[in-house]
PDB file of C-alpha atoms and ligand atoms in Angstrom:
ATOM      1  CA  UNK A   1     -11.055  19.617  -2.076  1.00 96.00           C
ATOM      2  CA  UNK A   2      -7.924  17.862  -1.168  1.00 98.00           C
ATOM      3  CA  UNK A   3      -7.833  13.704  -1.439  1.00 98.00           C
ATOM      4  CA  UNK A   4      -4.995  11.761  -0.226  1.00 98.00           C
ATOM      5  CA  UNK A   5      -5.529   7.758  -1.161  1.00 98.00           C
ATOM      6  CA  UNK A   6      -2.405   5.855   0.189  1.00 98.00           C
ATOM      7  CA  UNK A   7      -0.649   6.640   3.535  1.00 98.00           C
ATOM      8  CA  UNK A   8       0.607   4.153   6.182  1.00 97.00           C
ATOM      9  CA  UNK A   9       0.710   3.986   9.702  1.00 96.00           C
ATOM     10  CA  UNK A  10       2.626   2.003  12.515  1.00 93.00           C
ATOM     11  CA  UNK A  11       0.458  -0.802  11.809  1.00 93.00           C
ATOM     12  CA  UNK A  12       2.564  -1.663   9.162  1.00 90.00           C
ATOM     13  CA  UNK A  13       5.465   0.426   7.989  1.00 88.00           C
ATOM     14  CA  UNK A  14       4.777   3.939   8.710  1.00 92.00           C
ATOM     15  CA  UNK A  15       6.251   5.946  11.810  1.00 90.00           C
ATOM     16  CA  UNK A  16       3.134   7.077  13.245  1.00 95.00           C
ATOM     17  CA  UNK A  17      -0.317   5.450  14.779  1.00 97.00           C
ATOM     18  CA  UNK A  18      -3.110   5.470  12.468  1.00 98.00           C
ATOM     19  CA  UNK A  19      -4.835   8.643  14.199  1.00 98.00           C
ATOM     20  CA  UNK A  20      -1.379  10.883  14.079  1.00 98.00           C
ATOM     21  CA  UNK A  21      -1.814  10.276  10.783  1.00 98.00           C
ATOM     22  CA  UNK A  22      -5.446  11.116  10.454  1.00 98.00           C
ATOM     23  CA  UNK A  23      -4.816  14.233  12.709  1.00 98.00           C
ATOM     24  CA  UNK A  24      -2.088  15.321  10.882  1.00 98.00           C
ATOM     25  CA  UNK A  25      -3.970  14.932   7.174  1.00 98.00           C
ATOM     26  CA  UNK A  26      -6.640  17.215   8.166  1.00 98.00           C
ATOM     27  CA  UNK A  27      -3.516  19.522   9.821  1.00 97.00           C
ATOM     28  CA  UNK A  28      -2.037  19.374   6.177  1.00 97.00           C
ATOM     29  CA  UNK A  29      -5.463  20.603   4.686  1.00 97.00           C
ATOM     30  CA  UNK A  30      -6.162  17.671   3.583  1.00 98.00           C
ATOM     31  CA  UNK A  31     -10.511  16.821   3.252  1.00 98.00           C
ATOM     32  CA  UNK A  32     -10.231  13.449   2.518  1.00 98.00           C
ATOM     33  CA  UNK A  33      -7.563  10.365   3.801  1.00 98.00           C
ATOM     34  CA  UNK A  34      -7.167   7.098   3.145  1.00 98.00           C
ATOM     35  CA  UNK A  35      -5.465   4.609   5.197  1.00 98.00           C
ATOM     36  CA  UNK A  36      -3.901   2.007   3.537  1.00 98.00           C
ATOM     37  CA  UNK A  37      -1.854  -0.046   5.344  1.00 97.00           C
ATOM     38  CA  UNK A  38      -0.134  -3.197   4.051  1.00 94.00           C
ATOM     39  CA  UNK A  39      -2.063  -6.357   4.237  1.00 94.00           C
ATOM     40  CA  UNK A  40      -3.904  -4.715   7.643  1.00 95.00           C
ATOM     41  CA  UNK A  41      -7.234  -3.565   8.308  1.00 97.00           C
ATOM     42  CA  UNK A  42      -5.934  -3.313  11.775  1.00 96.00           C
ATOM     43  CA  UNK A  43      -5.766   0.699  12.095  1.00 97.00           C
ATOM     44  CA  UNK A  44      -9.023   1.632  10.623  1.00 98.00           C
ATOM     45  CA  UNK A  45     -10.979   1.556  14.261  1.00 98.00           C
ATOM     46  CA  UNK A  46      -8.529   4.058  15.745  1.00 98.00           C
ATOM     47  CA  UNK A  47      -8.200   5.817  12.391  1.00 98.00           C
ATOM     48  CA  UNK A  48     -11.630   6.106  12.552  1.00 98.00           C
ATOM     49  CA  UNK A  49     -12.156   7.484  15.755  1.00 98.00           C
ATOM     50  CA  UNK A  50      -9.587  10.415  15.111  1.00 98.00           C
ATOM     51  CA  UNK A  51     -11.363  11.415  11.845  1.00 98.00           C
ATOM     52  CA  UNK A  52     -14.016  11.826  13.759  1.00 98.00           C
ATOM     53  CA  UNK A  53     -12.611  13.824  15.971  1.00 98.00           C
ATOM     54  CA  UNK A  54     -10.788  16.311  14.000  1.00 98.00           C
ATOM     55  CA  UNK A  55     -13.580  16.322  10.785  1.00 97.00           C
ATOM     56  CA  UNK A  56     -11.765  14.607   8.249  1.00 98.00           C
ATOM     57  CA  UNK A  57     -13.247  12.196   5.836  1.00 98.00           C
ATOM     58  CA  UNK A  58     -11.826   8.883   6.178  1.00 98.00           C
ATOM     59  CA  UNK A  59     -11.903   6.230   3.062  1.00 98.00           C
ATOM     60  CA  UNK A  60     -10.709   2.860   5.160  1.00 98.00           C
ATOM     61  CA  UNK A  61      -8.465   0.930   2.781  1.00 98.00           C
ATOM     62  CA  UNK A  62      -5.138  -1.189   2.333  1.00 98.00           C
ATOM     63  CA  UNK A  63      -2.192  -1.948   0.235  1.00 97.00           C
ATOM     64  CA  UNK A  64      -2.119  -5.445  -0.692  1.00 97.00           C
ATOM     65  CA  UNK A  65       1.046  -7.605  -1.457  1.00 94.00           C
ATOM     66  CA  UNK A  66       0.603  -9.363  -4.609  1.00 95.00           C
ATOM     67  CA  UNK A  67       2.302 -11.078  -7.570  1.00 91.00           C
ATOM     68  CA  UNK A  68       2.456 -10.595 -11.242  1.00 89.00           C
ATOM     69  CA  UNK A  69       4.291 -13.014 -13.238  1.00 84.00           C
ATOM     70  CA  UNK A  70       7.067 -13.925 -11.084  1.00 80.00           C
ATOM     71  CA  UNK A  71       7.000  -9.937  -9.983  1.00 84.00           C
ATOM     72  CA  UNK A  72       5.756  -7.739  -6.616  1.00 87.00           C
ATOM     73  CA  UNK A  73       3.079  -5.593  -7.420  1.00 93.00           C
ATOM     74  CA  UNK A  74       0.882  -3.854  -4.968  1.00 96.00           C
ATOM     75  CA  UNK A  75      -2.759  -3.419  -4.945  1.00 98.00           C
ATOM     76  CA  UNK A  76      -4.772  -1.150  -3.351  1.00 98.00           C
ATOM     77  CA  UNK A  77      -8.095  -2.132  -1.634  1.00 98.00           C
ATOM     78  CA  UNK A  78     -10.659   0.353  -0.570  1.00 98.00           C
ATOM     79  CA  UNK A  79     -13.680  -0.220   1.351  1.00 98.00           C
ATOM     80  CA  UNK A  80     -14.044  -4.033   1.403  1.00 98.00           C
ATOM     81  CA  UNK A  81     -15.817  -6.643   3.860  1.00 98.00           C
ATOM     82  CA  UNK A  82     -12.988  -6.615   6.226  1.00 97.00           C
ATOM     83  CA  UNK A  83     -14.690 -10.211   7.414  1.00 97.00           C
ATOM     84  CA  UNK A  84     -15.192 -11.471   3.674  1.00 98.00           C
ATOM     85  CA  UNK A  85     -14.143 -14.952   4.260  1.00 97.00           C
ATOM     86  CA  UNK A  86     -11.568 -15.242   1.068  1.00 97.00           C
ATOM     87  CA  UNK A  87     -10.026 -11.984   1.641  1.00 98.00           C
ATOM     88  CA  UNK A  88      -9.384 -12.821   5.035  1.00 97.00           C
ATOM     89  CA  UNK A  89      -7.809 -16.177   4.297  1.00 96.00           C
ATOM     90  CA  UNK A  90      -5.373 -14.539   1.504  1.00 96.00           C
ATOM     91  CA  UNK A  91      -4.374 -11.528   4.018  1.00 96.00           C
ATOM     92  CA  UNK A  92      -3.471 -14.077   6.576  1.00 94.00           C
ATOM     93  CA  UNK A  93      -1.653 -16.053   4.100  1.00 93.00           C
ATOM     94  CA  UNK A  94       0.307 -12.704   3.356  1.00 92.00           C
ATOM     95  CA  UNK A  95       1.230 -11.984   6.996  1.00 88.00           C
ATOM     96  CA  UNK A  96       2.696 -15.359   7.531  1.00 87.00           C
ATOM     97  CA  UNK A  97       4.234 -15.335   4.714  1.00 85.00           C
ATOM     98  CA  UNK A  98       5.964 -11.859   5.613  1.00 81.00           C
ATOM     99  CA  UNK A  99       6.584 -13.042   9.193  1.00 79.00           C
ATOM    100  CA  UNK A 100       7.928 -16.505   8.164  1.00 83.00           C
ATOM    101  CA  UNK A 101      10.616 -15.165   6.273  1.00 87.00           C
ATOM    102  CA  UNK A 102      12.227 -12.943   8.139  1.00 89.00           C
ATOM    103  CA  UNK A 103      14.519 -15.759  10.207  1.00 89.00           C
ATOM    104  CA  UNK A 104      15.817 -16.611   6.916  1.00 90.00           C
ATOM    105  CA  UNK A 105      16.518 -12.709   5.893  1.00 93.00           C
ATOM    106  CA  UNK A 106      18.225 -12.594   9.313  1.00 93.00           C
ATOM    107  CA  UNK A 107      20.402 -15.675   8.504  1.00 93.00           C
ATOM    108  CA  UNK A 108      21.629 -14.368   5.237  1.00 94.00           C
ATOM    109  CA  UNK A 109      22.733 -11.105   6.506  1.00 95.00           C
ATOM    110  CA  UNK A 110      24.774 -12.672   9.242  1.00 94.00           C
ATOM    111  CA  UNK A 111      26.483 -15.129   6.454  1.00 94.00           C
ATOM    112  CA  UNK A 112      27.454 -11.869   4.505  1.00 93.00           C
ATOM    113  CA  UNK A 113      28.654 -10.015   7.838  1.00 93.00           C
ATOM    114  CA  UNK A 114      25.921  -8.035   9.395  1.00 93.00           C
ATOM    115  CA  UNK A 115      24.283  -9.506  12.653  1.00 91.00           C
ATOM    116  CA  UNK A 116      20.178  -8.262  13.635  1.00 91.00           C
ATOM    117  CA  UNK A 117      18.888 -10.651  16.349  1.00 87.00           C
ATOM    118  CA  UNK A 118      14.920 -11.303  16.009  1.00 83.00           C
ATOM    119  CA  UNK A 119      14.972  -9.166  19.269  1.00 80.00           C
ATOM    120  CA  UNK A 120      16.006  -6.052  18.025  1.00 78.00           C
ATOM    121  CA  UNK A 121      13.268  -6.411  15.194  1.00 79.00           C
ATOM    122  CA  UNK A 122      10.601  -7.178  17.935  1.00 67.00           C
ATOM    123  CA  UNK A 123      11.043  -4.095  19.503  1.00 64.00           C
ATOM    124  CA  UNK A 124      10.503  -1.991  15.848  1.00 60.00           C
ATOM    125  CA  UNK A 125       7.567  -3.853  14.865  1.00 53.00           C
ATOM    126  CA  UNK A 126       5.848  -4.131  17.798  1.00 55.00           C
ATOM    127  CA  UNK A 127       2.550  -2.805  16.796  1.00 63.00           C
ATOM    128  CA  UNK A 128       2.429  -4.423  13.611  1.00 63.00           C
ATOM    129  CA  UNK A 129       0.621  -7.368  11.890  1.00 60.00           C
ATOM    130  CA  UNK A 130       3.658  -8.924  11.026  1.00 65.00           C
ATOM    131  CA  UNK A 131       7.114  -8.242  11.122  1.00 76.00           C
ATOM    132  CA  UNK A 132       9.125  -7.576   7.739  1.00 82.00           C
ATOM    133  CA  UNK A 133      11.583  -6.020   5.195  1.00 87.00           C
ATOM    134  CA  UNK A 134      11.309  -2.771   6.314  1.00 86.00           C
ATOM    135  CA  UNK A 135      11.551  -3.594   9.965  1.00 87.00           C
ATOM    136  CA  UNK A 136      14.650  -5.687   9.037  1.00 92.00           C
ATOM    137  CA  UNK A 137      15.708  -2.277   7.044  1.00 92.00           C
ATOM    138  CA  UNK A 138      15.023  -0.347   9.793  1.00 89.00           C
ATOM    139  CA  UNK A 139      17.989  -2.169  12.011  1.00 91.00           C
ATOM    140  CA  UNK A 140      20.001  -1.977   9.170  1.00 93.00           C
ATOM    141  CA  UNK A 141      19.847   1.779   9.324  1.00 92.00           C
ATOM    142  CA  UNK A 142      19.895   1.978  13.310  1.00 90.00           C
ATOM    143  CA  UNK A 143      23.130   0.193  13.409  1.00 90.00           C
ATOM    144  CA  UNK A 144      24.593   2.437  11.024  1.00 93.00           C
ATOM    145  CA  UNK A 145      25.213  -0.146   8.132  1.00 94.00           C
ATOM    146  CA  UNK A 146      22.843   2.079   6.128  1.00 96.00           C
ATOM    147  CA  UNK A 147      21.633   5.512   5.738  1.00 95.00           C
ATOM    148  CA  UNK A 148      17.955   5.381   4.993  1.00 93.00           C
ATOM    149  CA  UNK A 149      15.352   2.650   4.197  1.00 90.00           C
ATOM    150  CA  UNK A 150      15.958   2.998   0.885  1.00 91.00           C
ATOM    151  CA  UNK A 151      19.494   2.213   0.547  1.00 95.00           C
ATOM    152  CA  UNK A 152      18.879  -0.927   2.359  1.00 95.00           C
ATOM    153  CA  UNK A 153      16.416  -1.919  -0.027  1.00 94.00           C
ATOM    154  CA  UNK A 154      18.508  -1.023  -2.819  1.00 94.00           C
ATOM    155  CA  UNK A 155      21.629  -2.296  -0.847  1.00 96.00           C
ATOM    156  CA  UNK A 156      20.968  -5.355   1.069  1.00 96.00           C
ATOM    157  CA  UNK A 157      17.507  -6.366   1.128  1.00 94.00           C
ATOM    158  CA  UNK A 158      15.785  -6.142  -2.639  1.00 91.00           C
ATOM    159  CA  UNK A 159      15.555  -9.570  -5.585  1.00 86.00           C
ATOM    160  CA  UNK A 160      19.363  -9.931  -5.769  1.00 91.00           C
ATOM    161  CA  UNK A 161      20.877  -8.832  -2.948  1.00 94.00           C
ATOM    162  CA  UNK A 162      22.182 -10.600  -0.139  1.00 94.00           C
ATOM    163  CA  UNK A 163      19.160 -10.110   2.488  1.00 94.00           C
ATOM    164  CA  UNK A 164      16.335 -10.874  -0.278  1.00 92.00           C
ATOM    165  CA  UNK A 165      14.256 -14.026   0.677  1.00 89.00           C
ATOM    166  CA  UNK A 166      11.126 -14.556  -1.397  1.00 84.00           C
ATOM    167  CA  UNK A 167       7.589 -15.507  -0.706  1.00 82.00           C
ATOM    168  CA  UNK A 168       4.388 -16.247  -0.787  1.00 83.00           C
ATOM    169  CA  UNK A 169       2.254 -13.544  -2.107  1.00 83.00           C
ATOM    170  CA  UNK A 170      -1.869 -13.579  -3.956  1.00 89.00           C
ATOM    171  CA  UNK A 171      -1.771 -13.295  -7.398  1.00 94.00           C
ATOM    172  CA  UNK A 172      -2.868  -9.898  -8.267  1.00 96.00           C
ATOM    173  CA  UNK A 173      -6.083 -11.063 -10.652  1.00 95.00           C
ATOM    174  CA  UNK A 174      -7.092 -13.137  -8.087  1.00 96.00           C
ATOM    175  CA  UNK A 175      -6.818 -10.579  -5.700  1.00 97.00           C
ATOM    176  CA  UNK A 176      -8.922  -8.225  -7.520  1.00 98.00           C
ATOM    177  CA  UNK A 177     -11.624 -10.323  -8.071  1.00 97.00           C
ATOM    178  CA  UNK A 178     -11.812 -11.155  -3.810  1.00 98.00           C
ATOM    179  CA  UNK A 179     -11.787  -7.463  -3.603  1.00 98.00           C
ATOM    180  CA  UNK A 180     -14.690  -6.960  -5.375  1.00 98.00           C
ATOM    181  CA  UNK A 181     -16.350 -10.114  -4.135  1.00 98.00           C
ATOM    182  CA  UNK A 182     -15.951  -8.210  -0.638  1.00 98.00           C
ATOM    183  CA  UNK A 183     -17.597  -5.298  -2.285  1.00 98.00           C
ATOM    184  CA  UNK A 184     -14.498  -3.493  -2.370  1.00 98.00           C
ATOM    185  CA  UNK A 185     -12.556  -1.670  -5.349  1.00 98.00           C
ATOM    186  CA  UNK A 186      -9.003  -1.980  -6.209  1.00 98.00           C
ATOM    187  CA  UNK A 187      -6.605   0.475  -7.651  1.00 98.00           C
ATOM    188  CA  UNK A 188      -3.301  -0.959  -9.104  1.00 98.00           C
ATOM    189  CA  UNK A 189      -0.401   1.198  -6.709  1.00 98.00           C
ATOM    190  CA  UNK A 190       2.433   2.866  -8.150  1.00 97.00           C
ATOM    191  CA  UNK A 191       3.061   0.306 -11.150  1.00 96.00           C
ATOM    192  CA  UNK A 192       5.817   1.881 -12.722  1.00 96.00           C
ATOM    193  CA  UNK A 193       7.683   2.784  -9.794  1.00 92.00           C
ATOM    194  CA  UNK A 194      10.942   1.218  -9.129  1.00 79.00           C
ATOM    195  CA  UNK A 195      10.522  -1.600 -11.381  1.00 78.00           C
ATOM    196  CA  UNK A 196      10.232   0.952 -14.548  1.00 87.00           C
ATOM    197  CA  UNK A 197       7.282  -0.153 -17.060  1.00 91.00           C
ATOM    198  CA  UNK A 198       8.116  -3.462 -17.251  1.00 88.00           C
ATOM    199  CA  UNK A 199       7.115  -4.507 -13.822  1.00 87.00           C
ATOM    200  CA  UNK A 200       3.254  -4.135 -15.762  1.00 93.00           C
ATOM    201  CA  UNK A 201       3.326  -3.465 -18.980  1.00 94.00           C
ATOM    202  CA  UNK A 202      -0.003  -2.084 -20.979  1.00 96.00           C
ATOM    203  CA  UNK A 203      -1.516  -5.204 -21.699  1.00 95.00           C
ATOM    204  CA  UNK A 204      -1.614  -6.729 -18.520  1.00 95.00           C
ATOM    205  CA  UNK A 205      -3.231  -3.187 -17.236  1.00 97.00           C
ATOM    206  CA  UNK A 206      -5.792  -4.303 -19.346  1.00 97.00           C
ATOM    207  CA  UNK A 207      -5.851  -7.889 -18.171  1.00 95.00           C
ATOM    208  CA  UNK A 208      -6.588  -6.278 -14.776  1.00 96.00           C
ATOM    209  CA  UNK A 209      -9.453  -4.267 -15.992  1.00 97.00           C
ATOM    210  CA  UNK A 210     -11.355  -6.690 -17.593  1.00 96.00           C
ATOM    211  CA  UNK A 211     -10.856  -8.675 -14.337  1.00 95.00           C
ATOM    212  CA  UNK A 212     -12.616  -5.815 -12.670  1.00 97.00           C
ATOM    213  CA  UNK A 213      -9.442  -3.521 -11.330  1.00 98.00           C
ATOM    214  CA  UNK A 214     -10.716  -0.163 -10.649  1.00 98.00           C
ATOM    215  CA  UNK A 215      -7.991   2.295 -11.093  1.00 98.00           C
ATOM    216  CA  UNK A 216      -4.627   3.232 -11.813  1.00 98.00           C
ATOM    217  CA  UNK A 217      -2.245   5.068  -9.176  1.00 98.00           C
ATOM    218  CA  UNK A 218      -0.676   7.364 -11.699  1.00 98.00           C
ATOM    219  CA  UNK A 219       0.607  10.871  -9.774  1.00 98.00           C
ATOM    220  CA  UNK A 220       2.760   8.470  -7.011  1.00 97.00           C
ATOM    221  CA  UNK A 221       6.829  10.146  -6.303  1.00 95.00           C
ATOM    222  CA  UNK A 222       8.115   7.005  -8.162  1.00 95.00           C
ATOM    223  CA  UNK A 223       6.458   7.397 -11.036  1.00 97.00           C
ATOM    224  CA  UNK A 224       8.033  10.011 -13.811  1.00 95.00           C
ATOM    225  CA  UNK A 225       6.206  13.010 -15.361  1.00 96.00           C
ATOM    226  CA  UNK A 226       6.896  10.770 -18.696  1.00 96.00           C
ATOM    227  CA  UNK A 227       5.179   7.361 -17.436  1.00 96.00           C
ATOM    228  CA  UNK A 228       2.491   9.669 -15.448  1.00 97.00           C
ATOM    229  CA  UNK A 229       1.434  10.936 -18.776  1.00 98.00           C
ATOM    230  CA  UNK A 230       1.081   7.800 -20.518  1.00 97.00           C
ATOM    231  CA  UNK A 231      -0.711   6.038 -17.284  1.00 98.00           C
ATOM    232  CA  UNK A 232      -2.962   9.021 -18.047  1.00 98.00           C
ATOM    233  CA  UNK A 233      -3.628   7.535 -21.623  1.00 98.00           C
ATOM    234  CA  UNK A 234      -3.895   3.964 -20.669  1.00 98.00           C
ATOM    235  CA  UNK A 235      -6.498   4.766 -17.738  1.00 98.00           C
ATOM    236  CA  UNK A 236      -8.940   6.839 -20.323  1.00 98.00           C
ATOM    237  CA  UNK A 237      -8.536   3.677 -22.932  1.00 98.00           C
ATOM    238  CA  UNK A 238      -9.681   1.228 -20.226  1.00 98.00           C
ATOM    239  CA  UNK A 239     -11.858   3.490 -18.777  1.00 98.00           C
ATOM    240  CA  UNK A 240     -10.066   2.966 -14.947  1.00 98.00           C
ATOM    241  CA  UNK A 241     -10.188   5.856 -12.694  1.00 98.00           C
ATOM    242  CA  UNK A 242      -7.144   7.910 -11.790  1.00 98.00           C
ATOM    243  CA  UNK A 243      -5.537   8.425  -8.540  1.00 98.00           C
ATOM    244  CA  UNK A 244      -3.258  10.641  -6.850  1.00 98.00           C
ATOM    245  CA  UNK A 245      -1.587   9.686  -3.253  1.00 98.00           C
ATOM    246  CA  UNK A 246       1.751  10.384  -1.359  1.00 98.00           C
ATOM    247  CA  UNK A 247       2.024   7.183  -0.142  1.00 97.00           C
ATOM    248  CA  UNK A 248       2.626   8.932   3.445  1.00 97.00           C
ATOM    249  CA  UNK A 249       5.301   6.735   5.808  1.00 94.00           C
ATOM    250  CA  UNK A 250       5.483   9.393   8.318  1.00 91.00           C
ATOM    251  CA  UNK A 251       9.541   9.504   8.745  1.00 86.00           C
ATOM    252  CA  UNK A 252       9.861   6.477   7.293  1.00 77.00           C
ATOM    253  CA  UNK A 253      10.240   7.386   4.001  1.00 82.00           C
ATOM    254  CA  UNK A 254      11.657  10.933   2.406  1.00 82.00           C
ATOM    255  CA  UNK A 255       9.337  13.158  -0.364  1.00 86.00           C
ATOM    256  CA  UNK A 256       6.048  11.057   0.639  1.00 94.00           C
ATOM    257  CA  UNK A 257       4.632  14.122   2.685  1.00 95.00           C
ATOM    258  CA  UNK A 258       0.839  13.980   3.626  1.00 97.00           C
ATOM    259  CA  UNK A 259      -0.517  15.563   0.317  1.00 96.00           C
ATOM    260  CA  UNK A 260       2.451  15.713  -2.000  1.00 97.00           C
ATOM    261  CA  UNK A 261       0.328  14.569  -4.551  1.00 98.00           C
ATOM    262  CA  UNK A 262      -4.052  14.155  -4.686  1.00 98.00           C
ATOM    263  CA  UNK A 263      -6.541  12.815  -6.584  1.00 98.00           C
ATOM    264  CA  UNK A 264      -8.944  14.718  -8.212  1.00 98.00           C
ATOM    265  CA  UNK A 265     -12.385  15.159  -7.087  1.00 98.00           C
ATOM    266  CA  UNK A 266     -13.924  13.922 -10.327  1.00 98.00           C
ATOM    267  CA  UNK A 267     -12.155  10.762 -10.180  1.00 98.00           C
ATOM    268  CA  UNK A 268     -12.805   9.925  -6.257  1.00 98.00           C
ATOM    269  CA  UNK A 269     -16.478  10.434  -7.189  1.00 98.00           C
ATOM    270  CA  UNK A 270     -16.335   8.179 -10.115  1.00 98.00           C
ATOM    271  CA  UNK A 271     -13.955   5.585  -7.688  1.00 98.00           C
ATOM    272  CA  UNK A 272     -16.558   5.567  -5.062  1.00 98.00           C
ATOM    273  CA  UNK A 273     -19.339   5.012  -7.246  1.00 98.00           C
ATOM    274  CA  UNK A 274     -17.710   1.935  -8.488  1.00 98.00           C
ATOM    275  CA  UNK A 275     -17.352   1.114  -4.931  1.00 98.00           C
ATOM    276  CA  UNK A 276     -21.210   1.743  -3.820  1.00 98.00           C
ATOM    277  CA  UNK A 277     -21.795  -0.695  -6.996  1.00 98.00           C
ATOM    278  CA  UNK A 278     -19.550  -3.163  -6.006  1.00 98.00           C
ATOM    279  CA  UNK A 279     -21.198  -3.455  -2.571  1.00 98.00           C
ATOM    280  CA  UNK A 280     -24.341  -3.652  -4.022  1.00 98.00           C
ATOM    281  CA  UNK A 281     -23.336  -6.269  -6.142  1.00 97.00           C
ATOM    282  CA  UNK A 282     -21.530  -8.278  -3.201  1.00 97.00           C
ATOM    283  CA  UNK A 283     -24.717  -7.883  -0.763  1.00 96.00           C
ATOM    284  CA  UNK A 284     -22.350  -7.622   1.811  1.00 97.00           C
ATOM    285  CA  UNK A 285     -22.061  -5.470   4.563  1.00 96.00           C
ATOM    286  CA  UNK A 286     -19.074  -2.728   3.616  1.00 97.00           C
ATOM    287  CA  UNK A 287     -17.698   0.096   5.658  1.00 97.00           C
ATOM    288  CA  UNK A 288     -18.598   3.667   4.120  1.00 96.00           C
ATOM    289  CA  UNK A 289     -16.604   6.421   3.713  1.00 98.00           C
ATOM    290  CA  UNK A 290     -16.427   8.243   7.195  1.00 98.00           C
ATOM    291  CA  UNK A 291     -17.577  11.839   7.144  1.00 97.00           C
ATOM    292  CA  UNK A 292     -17.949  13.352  10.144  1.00 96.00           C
ATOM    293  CA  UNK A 293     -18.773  16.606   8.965  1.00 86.00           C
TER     294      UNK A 293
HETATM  295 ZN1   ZN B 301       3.430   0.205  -2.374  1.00 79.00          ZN
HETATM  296 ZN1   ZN B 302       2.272   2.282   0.149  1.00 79.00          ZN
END
């Protein structure tokens, strides 16, 4: 059994719609997919539809924007109330957030010599929640500034460089506490990727889990055999589950193909029995896993 928990579509920053991607998970041999979208629940009915059609089980999730002590961190969320009232406020709050920076991204760039009209961002984003970094990064590349996503992150658009505009973001606690209250579970993504162990170190792992986080993200491509090892030893001290994901962006993003890394069986069992507990526990009505075969 093969269990992919983090891909995106063209919902938010991925290259393909939500049921490319489900088609082409079960074409990968993959048994189970999540979609995971940022701040989005926007895919899942099309998603849906294709798992459906081709026989794949389909966990309906997303990767929430948060902030830790002054730092990004993303969260995953899988199977919540999509209508929860306080989930939906603090997702909006996120898009417009997202959305209302970019004129001020846009403004920077041209000040340091590189000119993107909103136009040509309009036209990359257009099926998407909200407009954003890598949409701006996208135009960066296209007009040959660039040579992948990455380097205009690493270039232009991350803290520090000349593109970077903050904003508003949930803080992650409180995040995983609405989660749950929408009978959802959350699974901390990719902490020690490109801001090393710092970006969350042990202790505030364990702040998380005694706030009711569900699970680490531990065998993610930014994450090092080193730090994958450790996350390992943290998740068994706190008792979190761990996951496996190749935080799919169709062409969007090199080394993240469909299935580069999976969770294990063992641990999506234990995940989604949190899950069925937590939507006991909210009394609200959550989406189940889709299994069409
Ligand atoms: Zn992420
Ligand atoms: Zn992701």
């Amino acid at each position: 059994m093969r269990i992919d928990l983090h891909t995106h579509s063209d919902v938010s920053d991925g290259t393909a719609p939500p049921a490319s991607v489900v088609r082409d998970a079960a074409a990968a041999g993959l048994d189970v997919v999540a979609l995971t979208d940022h701040d989005t629940t926007q895919g899942w009915a099309e998603a849906e539809q294709a798992a459906r059609e081709v026989g794949i089980d389909l966990v309906r999730g997303l990767e929430i924007s948060c902030t830790h002590q002054g730092r990004g961190l993303h969260l995953l969320a899988y199977l919540p109330d999509p209508t929860h009232p306080g989930l939906r406020d603090l997702l909006g709050r996120i898009v417009e957030g997202r959305s209302g920076r970019v004129p001020a991204m846009l403004a920077q760039l041209r000040e340091a010599g590189v000119a993107i009209e909103q136009a040509d961002l309009d036209r990359e984003g257009s099926r998407t929640a909200a407009t954003g970094r890598p949409h701006v990064a996208d135009a960066l590349v296209r007009l040959g500034v660039v040579a992948s996503r990455d380097e205009a992150f690493r270039d232009w658009l991350d803290a520090g460089r000349p593109g970077f505009v903050d904003r508003w973001a949930a803080s992650v606690t409180e995040m995983v506490q609405v989660v749950g209250e929408a009978g959802g579970v959350t699974v901390v993504a990719h902490p020690w990727g490109r801001g090393g162990r710092s970006a969350l170190p042990e202790e505030e792992i364990a702040v998380l889990a005694a706030a009711g986080l569900a699970g680490i993200e531990v065998d993610h491509q930014d994450h090092t055999e080193a730090d994958r090892a450790r996350l390992r030893e943290v998740a068994a001290d706190l008792d979190l589950v761990v996951t496996g994901s190749s935080d799919h962006h169709g062409t969007g993003k090199v080394d993240h193909d469909l299935g580069c890394h999976t969770t294990d069986p063992e641990e999506y069992e234990r995940l989604l029995a949190r899950a069925s507990a937590a939507s006991a526990a909210s009394g609200r009505d959550t989406p189940e896993v889709v299994q069409p075969r």
